[in-house]
XYZ file of N, CA and C in Angstrom:
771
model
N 35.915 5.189 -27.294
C 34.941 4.133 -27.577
C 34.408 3.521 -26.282
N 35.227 3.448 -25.054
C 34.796 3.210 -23.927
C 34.108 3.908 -23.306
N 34.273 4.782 -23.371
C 33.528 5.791 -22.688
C 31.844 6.067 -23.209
N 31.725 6.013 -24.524
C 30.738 5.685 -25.230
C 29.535 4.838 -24.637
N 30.357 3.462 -25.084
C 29.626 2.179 -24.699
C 29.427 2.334 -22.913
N 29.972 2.660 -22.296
C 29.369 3.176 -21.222
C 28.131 4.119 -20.513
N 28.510 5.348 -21.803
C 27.097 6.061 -21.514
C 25.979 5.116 -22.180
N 26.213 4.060 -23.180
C 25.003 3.654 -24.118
C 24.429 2.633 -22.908
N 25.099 2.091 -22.199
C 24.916 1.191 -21.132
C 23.929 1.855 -20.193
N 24.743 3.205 -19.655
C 23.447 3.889 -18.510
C 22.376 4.115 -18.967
N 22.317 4.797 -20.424
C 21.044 5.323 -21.323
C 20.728 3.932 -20.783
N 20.584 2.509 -21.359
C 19.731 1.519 -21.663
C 19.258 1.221 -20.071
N 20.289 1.547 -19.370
C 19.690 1.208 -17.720
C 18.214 1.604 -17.317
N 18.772 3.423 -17.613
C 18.063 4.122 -17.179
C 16.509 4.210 -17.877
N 16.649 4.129 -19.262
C 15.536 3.739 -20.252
C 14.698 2.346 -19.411
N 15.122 1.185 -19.018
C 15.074 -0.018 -18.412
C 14.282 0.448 -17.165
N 14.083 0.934 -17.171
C 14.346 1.594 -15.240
C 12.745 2.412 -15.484
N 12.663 3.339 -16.231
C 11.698 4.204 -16.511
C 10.199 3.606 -16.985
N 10.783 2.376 -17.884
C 10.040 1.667 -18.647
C 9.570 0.845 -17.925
N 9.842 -0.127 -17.160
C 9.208 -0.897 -16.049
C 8.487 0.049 -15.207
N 9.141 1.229 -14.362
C 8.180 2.206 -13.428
C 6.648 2.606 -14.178
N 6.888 2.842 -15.341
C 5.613 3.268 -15.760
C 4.691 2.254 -15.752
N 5.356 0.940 -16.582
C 3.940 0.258 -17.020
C 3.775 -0.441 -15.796
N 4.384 -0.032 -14.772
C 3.796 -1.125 -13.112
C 2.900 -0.081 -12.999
N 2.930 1.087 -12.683
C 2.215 2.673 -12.244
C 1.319 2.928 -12.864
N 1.365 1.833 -14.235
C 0.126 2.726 -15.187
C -1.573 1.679 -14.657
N -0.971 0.103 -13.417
C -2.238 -0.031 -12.639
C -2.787 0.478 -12.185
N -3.933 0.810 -12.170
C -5.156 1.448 -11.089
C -5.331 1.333 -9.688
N -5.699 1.930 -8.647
C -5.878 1.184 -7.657
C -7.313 1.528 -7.177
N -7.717 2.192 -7.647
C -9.107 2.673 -7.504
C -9.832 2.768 -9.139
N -11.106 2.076 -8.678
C -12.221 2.091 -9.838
C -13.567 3.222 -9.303
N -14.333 3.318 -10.369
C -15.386 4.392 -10.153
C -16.673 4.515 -10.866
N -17.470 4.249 -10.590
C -19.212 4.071 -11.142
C -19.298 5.276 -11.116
N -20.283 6.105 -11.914
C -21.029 7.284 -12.271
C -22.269 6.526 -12.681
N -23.172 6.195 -12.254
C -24.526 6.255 -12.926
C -25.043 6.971 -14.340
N -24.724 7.953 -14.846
C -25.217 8.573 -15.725
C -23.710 8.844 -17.026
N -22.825 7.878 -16.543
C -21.794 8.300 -17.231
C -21.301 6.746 -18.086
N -21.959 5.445 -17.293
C -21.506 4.596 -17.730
C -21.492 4.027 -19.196
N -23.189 4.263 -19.203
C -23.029 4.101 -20.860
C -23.568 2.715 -21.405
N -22.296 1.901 -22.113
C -22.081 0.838 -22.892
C -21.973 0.014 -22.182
N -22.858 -1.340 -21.808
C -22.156 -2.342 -20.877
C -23.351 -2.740 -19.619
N -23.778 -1.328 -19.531
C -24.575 -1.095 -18.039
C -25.537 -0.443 -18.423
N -25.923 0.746 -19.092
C -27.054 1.498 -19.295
C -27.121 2.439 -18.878
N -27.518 3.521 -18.704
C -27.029 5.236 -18.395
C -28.364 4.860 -17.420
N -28.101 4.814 -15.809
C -29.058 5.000 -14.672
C -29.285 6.954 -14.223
N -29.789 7.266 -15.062
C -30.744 8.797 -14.952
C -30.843 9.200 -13.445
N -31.005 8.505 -12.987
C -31.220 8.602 -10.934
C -29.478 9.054 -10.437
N -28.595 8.561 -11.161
C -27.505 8.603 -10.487
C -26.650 9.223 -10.762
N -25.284 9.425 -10.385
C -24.437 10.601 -10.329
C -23.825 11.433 -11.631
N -23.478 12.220 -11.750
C -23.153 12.408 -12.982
C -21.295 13.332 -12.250
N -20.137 12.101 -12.939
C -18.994 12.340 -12.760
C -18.022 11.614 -13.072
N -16.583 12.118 -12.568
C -15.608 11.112 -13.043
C -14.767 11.262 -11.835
N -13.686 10.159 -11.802
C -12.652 10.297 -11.134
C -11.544 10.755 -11.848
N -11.360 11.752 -10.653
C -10.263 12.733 -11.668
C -8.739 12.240 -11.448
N -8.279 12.205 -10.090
C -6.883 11.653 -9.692
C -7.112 10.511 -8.790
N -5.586 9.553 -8.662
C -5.900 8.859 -7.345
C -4.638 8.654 -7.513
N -4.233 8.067 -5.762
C -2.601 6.968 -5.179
C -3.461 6.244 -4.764
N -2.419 5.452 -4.064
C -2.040 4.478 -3.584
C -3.603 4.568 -2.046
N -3.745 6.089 -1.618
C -4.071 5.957 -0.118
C -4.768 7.172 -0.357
N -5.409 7.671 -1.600
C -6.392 8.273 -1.853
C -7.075 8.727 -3.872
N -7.780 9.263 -3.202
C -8.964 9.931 -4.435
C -9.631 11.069 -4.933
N -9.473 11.571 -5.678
C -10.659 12.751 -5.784
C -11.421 12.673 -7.034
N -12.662 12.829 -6.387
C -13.982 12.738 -7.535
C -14.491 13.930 -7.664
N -14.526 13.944 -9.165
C -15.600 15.667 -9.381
C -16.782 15.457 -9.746
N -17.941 15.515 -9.395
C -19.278 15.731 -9.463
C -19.952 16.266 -10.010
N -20.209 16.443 -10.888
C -21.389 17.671 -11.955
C -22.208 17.827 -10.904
N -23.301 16.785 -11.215
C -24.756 16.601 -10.512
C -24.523 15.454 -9.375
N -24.688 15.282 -8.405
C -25.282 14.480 -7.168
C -25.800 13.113 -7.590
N -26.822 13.476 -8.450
C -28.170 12.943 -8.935
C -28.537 12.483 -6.986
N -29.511 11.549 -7.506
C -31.340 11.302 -6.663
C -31.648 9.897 -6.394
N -30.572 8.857 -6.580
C -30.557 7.822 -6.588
C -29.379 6.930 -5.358
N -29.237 7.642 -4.281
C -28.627 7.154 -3.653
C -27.593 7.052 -3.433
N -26.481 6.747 -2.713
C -25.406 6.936 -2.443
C -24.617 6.067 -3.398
N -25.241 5.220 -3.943
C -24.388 4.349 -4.730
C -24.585 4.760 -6.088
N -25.671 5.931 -6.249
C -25.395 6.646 -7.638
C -23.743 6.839 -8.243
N -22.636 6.773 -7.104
C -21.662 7.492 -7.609
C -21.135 6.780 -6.559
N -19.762 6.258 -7.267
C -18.816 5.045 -6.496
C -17.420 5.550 -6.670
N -16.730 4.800 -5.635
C -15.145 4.507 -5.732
C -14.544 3.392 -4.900
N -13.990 2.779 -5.756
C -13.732 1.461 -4.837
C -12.695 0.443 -5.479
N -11.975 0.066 -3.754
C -10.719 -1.114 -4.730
C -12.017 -2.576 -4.710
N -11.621 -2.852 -5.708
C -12.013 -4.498 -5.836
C -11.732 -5.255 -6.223
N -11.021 -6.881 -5.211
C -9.923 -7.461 -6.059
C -10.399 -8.067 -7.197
N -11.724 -8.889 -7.437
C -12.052 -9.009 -8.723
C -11.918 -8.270 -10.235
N -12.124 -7.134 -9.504
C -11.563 -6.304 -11.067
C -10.940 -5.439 -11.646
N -9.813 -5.996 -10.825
C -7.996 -5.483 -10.487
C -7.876 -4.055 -10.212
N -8.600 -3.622 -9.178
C -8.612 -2.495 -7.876
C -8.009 -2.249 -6.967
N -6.515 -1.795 -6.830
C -6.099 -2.399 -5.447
C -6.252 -4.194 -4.765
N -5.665 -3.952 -3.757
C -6.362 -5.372 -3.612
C -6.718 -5.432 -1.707
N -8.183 -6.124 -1.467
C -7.980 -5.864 -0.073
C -8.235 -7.707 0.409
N -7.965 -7.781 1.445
C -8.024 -8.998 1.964
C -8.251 -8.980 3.719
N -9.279 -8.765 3.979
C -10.421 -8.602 5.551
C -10.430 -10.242 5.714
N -10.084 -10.739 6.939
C -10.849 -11.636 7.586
C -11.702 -11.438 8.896
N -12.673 -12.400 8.353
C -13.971 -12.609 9.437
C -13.000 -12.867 11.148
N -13.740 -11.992 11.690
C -13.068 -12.088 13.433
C -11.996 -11.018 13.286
N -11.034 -10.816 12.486
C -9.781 -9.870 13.258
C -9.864 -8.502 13.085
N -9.059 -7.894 14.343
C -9.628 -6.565 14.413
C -8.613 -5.788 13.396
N -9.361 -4.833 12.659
C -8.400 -3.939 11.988
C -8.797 -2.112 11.959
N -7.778 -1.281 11.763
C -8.621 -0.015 11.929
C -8.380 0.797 10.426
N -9.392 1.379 10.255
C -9.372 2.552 9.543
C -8.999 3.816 9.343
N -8.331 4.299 8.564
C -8.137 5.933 8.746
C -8.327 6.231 7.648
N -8.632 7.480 7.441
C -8.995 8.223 6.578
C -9.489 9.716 6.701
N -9.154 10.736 6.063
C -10.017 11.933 5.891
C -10.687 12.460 4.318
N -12.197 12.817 4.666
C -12.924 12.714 3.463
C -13.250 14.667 3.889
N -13.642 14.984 2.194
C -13.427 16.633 2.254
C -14.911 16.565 1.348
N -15.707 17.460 1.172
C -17.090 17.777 0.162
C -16.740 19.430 -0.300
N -16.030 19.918 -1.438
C -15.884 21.117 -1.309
C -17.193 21.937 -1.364
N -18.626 21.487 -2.120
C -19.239 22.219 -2.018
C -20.395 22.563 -1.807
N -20.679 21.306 -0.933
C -21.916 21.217 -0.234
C -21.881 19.975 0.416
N -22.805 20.205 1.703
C -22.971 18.815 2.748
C -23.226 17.615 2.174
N -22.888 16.748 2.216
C -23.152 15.566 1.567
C -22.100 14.153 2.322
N -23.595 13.260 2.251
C -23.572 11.889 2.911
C -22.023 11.329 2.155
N -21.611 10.181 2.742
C -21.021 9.516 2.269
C -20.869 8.149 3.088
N -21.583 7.144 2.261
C -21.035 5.319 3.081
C -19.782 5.059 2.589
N -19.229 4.342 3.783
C -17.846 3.332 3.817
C -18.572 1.848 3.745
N -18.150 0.929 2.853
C -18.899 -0.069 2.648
C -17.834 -1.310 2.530
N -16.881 -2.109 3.801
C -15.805 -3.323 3.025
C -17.034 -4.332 3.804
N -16.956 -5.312 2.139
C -17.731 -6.490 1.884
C -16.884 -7.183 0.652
N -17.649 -7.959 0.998
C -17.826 -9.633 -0.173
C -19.483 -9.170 -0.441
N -19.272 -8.891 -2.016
C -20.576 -8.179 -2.827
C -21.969 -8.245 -1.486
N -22.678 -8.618 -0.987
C -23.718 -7.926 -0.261
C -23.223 -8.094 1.392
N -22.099 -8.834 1.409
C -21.712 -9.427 3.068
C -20.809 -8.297 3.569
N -21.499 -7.505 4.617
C -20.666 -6.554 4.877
C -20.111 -7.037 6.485
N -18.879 -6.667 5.884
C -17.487 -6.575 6.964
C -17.619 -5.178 7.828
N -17.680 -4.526 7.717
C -17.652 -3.094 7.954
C -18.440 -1.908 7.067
N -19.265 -1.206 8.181
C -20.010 0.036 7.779
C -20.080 0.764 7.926
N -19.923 2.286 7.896
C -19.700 3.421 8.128
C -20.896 4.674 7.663
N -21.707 5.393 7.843
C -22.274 7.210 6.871
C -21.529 7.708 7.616
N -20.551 8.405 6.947
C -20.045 10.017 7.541
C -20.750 10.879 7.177
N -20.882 12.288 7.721
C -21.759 13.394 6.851
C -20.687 14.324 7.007
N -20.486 14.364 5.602
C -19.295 15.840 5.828
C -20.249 17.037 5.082
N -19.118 18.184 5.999
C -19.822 19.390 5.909
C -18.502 20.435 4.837
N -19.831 21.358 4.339
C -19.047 21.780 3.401
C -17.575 22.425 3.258
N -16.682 21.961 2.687
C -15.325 22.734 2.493
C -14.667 22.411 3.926
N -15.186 21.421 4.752
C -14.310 20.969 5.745
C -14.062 19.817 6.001
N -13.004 19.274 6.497
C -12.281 17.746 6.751
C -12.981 16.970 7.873
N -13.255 16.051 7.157
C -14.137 14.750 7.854
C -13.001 13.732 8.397
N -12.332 13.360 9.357
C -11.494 12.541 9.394
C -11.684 11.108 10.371
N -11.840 10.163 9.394
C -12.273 8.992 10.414
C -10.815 8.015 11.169
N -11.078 7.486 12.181
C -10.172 6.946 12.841
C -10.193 5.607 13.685
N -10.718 4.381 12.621
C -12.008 3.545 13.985
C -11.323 2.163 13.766
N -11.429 1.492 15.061
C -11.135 -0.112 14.954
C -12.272 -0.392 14.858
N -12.369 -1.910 14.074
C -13.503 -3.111 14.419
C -12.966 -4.035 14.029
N -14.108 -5.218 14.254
C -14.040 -6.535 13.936
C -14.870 -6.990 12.953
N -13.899 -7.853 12.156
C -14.663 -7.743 10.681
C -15.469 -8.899 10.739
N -16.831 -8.436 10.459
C -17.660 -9.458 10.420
C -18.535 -10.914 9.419
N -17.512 -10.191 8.407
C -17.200 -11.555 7.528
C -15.905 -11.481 6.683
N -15.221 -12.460 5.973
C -14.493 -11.728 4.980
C -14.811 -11.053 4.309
N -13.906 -10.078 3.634
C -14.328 -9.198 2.498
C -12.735 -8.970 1.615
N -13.772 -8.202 0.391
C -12.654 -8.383 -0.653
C -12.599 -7.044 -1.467
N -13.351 -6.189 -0.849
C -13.571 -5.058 -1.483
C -13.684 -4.032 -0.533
N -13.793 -2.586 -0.689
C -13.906 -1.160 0.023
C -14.676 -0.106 -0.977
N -15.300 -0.033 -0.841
C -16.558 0.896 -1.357
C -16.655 2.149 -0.681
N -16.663 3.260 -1.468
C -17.294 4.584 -0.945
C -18.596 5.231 -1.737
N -19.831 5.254 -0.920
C -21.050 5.676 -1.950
C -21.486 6.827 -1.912
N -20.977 7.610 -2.841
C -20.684 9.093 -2.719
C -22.192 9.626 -3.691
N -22.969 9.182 -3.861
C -24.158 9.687 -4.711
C -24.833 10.166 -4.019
N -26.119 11.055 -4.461
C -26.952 11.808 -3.707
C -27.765 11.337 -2.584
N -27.786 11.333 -1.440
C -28.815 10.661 -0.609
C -29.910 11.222 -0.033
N -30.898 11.062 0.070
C -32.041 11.466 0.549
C -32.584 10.030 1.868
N -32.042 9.278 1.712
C -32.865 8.783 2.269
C -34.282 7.317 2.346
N -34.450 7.620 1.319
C -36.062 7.207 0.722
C -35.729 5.941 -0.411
N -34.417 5.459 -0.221
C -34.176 3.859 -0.821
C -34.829 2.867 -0.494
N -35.315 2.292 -1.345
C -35.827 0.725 -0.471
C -35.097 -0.148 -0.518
N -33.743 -0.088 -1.325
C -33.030 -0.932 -1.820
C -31.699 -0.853 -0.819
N -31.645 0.213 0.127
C -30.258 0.242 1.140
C -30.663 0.171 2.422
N -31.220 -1.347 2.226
C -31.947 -1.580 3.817
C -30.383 -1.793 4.857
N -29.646 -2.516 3.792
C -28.633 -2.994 4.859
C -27.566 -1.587 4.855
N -27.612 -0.772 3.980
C -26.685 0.220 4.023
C -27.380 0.864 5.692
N -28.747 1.066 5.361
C -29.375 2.018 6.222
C -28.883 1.423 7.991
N -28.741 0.281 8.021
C -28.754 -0.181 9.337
C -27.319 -0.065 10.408
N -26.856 0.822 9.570
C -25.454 1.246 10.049
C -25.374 2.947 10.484
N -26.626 3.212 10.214
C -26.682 4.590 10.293
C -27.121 4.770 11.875
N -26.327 5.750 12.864
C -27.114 5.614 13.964
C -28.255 6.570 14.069
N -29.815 5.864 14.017
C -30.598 6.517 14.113
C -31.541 5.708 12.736
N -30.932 4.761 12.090
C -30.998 4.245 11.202
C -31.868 5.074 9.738
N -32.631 4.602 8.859
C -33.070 5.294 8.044
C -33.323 6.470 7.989
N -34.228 6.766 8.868
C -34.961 8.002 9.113
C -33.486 9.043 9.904
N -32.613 8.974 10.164
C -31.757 9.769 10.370
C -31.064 10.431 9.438
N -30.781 8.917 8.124
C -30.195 9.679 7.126
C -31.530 10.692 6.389
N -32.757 10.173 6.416
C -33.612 11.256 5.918
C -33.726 12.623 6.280
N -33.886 12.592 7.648
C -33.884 13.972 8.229
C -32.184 15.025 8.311
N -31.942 14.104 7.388
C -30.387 15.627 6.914
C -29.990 15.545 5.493
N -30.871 15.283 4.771
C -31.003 14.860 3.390
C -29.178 15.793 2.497
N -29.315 15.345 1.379
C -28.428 15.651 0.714
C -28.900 16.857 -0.121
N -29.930 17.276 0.446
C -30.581 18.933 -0.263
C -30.849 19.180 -1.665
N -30.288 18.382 -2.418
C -30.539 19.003 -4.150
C -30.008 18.353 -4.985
N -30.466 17.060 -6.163
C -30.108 16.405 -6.577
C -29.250 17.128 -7.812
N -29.238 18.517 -8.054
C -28.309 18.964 -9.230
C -27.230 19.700 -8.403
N -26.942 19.485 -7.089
C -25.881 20.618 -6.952
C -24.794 19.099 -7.284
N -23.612 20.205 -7.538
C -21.675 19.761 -7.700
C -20.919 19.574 -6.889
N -20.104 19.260 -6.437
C -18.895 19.163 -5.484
C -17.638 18.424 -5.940
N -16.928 18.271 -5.551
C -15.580 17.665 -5.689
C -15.669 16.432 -4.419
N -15.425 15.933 -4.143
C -15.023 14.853 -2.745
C -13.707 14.297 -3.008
N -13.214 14.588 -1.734
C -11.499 14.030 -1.855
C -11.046 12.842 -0.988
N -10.724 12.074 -1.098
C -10.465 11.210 0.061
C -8.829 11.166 0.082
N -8.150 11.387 1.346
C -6.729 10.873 1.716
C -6.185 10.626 2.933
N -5.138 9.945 3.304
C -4.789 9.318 4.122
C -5.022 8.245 4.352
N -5.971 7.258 3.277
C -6.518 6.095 3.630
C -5.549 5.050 3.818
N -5.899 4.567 5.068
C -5.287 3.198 5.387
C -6.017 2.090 6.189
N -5.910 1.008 5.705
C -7.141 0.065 6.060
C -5.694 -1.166 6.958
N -5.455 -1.432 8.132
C -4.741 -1.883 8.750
C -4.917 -3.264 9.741
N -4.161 -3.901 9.773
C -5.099 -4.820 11.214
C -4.565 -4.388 12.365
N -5.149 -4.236 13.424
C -5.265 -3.622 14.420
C -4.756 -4.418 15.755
N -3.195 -4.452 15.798
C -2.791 -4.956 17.402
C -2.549 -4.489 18.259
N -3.652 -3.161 18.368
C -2.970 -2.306 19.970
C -4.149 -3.368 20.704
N -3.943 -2.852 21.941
C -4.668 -3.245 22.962
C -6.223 -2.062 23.256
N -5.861 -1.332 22.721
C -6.552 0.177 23.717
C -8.278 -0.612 23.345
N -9.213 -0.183 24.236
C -10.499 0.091 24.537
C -10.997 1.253 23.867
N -10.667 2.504 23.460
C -11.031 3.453 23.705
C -12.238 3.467 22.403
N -13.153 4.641 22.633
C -14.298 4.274 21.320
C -13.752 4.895 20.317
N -14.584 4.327 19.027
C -13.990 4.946 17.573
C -14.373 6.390 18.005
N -13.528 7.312 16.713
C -14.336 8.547 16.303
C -13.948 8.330 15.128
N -15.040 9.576 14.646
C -15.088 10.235 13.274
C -15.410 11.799 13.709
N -14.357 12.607 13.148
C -14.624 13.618 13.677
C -13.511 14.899 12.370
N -13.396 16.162 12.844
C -12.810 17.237 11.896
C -11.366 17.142 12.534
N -10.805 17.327 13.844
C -10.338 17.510 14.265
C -9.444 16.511 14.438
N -9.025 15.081 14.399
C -8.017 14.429 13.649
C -8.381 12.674 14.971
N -7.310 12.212 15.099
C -7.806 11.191 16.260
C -6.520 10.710 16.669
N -6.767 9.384 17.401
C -5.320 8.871 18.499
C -5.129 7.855 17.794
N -4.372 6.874 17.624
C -3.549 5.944 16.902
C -3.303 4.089 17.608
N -3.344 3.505 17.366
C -2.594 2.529 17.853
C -1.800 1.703 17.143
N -1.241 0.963 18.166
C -0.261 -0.235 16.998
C -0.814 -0.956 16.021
N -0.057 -0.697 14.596
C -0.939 -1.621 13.632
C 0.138 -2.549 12.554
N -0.127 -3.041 12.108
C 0.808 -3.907 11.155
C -0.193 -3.848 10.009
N 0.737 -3.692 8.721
C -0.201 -3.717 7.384
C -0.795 -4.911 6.624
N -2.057 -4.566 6.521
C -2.199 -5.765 5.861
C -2.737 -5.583 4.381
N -2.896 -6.550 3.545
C -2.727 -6.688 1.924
C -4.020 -5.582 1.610
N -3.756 -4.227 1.151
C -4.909 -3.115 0.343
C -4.055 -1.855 -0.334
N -4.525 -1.660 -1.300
C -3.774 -0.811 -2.314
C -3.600 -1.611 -2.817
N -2.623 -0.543 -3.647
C -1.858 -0.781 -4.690
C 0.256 -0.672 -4.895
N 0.698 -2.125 -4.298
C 2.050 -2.135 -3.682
C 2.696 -2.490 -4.432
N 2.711 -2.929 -5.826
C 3.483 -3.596 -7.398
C 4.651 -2.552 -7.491
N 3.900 -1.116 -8.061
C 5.075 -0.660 -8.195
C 6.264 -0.115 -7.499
N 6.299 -0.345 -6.175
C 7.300 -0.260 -5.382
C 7.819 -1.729 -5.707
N 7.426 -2.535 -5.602
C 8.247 -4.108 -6.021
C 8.974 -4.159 -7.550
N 8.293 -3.803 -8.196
C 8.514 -4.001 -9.044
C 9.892 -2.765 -10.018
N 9.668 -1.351 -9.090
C 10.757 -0.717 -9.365
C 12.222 -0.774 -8.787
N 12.431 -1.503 -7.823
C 13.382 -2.390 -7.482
C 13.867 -3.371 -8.373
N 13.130 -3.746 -8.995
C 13.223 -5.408 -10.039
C 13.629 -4.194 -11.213
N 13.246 -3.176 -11.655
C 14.249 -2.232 -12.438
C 15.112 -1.547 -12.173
N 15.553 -1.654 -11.214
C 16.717 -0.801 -10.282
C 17.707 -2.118 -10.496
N 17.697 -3.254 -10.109
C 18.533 -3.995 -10.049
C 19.032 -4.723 -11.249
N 17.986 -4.709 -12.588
C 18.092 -5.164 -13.878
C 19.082 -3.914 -14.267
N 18.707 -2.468 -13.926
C 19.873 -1.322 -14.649
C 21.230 -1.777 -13.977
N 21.330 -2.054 -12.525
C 22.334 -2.187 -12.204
C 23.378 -3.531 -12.540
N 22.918 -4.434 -13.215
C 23.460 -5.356 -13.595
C 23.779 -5.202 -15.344
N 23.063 -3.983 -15.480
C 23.535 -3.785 -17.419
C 24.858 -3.258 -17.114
N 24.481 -2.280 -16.106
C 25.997 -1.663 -16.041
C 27.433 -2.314 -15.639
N 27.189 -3.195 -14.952
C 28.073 -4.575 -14.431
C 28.821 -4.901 -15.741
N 27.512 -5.346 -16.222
C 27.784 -6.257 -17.578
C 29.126 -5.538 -18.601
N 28.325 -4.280 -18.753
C 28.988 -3.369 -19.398
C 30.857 -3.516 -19.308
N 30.938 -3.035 -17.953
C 32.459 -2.541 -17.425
C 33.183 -4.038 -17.663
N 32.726 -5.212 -17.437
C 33.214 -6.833 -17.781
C 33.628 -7.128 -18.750
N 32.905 -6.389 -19.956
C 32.806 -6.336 -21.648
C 34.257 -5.586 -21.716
N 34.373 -4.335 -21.002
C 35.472 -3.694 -21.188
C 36.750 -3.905 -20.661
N 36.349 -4.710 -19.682
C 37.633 -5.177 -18.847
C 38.338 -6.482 -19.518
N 37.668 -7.228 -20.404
C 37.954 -8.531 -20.823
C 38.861 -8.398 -21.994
């Protein structure tokens, strides 16, 4: 009979244990706009991407793409945002923090903006242009130029010819007309885009040296983490690790008494 009530004890631990991991894990940490997929709520925008997000962690993403669409990079999104329980990021205005990340296009060249803001106040801006079926890997300090509360990636078709991404455009070096002259080629081709390794950090090395973005990987400095992702369920599977371990306590007390 002891022996019993013992295994019924671990079962309930371990049940305890499983059951908390999931429903912390079953948060999101990444959200995702499709233009042509949204629907109910928003209105099916015809100009814009047609896709879903297929997987994500903690420190990445992958989106599959039907169509591109013709509407800009923000045809087709991914992004934490603490308003609408996305990960969570927290940028202040003045301190330096760096970025990493590597972004992949399996199947054709295509733009992509890095966008952390407070809805139009951008903190930080980025176009990478990755090339097909190869690793884009960014590696950059700055100084954030306002708070922000969000991280945006605008993975929709770009051409260029927005009137509406004046401020996207002004981050581009070469500005508008740069992103025009390497256009995104064809508003029906597909791809996949993957993003991983992402880590958004504040930045206490000392070094000078300039950002890159490049295939070939980059140099590092000292960083300390600061509040982005998604960090619950590591907290919170501890808080079920230690609830199993106290059933079982309980248990052997019951039997000892």
């Amino acid at each position: 009979m002891k022996k019993f009530k013992r295994v019924m004890a671990v079962v309930a631990a371990l049940a305890l244990t499983a059951g908390m991991t999931v429903n912390c894990m079953a948060k999101d940490t990444w959200g995702s706009y499709f233009g042509r997929e949204e629907g109910a709520g928003h209105g099916i925008w015809y100009e814009g991407a047609e896709g879903t997000l297929k997987s994500q962690s903690a420190d990445g993403w992958t989106a599959e793409i039907k169509e591109i669409g013709w509407g800009g990079v923000w045809g087709g999104q991914v992004y934490q945002n603490t308003k609408d329980g996305f990960g969570s990021v927290d940028v202040k205005k003045g301190t330096k923090y760096k970025i990493n990340l590597t972004l992949k296009s399996s199947k054709c060249d295509k733009w992509v903006f890095i966008k952390i803001a407070t809805k139009e106040d951008i903190a930080y801006g980025k176009w990478i242009r990755l090339k097909k079926g190869q690793n884009q890997t960014l590696s950059e300090s700055f100084t954030a130029a306002c708070d922000a509360n969000s991280v945006y990636f605008g993975i929709g078709g770009e051409f260029g010819d927005r009137g509406d991404e004046t401020a996207a455009y002004s981050y581009a070096d070469g500005g508008q007309n740069a992103i025009a002259k390497e256009t995104d080629e064809d508003a029906l081709l597909a791809t996949v885009i993957t993003c991983t390794g992402f880590s958004l950090v504040e930045d206490s090395g000392s070094s000078t040296e300039a950002p890159t973005a490049s295939s070939s990987g980059a140099t590092t400095t000292t960083t300390t983490t600061v509040s982005t992702g998604d960090f619950e369920p590591y907290a919170f599977g501890m808080v079920a690790i230690l609830a199993a371990a106290a059933v079982v306590v309980f248990s052997k007390k019951r039997e000892q008494a």
